[in-house]
XYZ file of C-alpha atoms in Angstrom:
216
model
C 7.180 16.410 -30.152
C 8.867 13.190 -29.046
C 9.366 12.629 -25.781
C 12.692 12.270 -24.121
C 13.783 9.403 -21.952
C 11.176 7.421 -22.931
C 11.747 3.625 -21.160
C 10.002 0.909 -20.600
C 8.350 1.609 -17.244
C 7.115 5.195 -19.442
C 5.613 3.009 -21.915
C 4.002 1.267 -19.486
C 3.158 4.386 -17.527
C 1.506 5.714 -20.687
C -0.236 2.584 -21.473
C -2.112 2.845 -18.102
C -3.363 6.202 -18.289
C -4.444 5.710 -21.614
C -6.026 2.474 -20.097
C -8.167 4.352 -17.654
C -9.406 6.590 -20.764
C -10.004 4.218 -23.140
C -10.611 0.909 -21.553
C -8.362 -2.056 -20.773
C -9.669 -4.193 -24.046
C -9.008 -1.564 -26.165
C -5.579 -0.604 -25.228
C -3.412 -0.757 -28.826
C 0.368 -0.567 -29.581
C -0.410 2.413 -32.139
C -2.461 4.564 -29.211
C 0.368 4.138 -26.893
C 3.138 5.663 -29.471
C 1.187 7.999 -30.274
C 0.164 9.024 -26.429
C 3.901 9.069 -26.115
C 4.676 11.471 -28.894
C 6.556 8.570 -30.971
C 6.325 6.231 -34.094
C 5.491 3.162 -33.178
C 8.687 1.343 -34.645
C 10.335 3.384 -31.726
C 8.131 1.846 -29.037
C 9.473 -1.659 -30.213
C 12.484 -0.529 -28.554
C 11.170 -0.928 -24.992
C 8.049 -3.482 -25.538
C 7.959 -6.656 -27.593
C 4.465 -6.805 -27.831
C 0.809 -5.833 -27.176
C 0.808 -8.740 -24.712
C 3.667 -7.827 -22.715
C 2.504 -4.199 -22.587
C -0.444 -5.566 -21.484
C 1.185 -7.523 -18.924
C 3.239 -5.067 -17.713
C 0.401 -2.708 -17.461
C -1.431 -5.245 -15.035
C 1.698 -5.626 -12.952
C 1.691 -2.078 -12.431
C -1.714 -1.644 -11.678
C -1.538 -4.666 -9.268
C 1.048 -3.220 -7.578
C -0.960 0.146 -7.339
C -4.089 -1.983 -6.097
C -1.325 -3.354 -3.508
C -0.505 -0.156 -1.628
C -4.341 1.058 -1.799
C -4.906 -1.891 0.409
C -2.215 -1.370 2.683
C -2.510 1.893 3.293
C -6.081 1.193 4.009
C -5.655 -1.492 5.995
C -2.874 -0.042 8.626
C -4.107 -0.288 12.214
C -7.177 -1.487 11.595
C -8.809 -5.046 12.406
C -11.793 -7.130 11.866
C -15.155 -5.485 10.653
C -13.026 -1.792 10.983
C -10.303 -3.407 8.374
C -12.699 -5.212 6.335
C -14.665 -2.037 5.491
C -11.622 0.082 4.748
C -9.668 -2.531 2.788
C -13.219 -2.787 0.545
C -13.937 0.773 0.393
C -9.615 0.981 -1.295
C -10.652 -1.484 -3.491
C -13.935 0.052 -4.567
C -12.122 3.963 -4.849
C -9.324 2.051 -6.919
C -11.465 0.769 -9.202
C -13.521 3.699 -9.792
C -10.561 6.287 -10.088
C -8.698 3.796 -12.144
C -11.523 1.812 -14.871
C -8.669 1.012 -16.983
C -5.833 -0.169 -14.553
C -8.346 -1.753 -12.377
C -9.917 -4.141 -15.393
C -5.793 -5.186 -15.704
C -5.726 -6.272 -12.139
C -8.057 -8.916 -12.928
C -5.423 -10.644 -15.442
C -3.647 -13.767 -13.735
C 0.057 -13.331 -13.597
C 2.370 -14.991 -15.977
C 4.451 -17.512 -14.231
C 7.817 -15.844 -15.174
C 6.747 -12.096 -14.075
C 8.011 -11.727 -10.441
C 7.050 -8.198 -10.338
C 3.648 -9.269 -11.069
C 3.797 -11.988 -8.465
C 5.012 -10.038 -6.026
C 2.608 -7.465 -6.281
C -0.355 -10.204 -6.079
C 1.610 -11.815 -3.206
C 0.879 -8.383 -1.533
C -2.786 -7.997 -2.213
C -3.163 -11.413 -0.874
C -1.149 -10.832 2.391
C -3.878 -7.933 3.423
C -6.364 -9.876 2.590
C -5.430 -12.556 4.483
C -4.605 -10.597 7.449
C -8.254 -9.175 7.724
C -9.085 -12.716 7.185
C -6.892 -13.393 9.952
C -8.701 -11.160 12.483
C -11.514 -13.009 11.589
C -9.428 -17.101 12.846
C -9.813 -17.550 9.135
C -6.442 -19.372 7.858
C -5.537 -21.447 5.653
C -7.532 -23.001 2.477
C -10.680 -21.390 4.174
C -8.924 -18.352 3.700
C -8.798 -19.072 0.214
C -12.448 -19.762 -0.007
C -12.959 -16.246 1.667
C -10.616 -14.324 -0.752
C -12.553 -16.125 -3.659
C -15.668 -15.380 -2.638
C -15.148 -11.634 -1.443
C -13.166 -10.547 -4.199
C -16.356 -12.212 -6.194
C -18.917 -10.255 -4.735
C -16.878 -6.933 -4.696
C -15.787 -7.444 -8.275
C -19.148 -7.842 -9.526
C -20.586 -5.460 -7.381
C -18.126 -2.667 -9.236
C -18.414 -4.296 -12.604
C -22.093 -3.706 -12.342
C -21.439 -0.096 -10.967
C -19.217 0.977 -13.931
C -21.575 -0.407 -16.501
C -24.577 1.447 -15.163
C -26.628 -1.702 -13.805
C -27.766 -0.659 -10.362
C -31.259 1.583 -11.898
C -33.252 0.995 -8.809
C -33.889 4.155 -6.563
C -31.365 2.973 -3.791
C -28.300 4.915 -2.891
C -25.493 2.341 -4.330
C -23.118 3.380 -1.401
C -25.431 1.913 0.991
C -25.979 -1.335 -0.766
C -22.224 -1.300 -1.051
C -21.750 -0.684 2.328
C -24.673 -3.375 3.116
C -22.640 -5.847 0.868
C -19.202 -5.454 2.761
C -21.355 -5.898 5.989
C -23.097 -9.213 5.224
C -19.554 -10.408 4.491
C -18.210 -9.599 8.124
C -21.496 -11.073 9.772
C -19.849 -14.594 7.330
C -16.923 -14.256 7.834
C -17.399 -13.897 11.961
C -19.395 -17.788 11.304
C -17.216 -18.941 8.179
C -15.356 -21.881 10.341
C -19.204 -23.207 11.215
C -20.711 -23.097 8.095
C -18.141 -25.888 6.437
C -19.889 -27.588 3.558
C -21.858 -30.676 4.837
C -20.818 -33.443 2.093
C -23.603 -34.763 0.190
C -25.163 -38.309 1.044
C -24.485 -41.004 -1.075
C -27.568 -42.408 -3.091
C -28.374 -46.063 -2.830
C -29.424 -47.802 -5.704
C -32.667 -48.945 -5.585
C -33.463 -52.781 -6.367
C -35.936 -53.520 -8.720
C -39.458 -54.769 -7.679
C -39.269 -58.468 -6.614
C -42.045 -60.622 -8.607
C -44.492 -62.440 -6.294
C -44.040 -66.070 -6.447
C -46.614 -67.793 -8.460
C -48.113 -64.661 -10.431
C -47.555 -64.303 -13.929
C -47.471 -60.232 -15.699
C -48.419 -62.395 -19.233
C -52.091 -62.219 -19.321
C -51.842 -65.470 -21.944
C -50.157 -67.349 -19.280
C -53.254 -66.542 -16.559
């Protein structure tokens, strides 16, 4: 049966869950309707297309991702923040395959929910960075490089890479460890700019000495 009061933010709703089942990549306009109970000319009524659906999908999962962190993050600072506000991130993503591989999509420039929700992500994260005196564009570097490592460390995880006899919460754990032991050094280990190479001149002739053997 059809559902009733079926919106936009259902559709959406829908398309997530069916996300987390299915996979991200494979999320179609035709699975959704039919999740939904509906033809698919009626879910033209709420979403334009398979790109804003998946757009809006990513917003909401964003968003999601957003209050995982926070919550996770509330009274807690440095190495204590760090580990909880990773361990959010890594739950997140396993509870939520689908809505987590949307996080990863880059906001369009005209989707302030979107924004806003990345705007949060990024103020936790830069508030454990903060705890750490790490500001400003080598916050950014941080943020680059831990969401990285954490990202590939769970993309590896869900695909069944880790085979080696190892408990992979403990390397996990190891992981978000060797990041607080950088992060407490991150303002001394700045990039040392490379030296600039000097040509080298070309071998002066001795005076007097020919190379032509004819001329000897």
């Amino acid at each position: 049966m059809p559902r009733a009061g079926l919106s936009r933010q259902r559709v959406i709703s829908e398309a997530a869950a069916l996300a987390d089942d299915v996979g991200f990549d494979k999320l179609t306009l035709a699975a959704v309707a039919e999740r939904a109970g509906v033809r698919l000319p009626s879910l033209y009524k709420h979403i334009e297309s398979l790109d804003a659906l998946r757009q809006g999908v990513a917003a909401l999962a964003t968003r999601e991702l957003a209050e995982a962190v926070t919550s996770a993050a509330v009274g807690r600072a440095g190495a204590d923040a760090l580990h909880a506000v990773a361990d959010a991130y890594r739950g997140f993503g396993q509870s939520h395959p689908g809505r987590y591989a949307a996080t990863i999509r880059a906001a369009d420039p005209d989707d302030a929910e979107h924004h806003k929700a990345t705007e949060a992500v990024l103020r936790v994260v830069f508030a454990v960075l903060a705890g750490y005196d790490i500001t400003g564009d080598d916050a950014v570097d941080a943020t680059r490089a831990l969401r990285a490592a954490l990202h590939g460390f769970l993309t590896l995880e869900a695909a069944g890479g880790f085979g080696m006899p190892r408990d992979v919460d403990r390397s996990y754990e190891q992981l978000v460890a060797a990041f607080d032991v950088a992060f407490r050094h991150w303002r001394a280990a700045q990039p040392v700019p490379p030296t600039p190479t000097v040509p080298r001149m070309p071998p002066v002739p001795r005076r007097g000495v020919s190379k032509d053997p004819s001329l000897r």
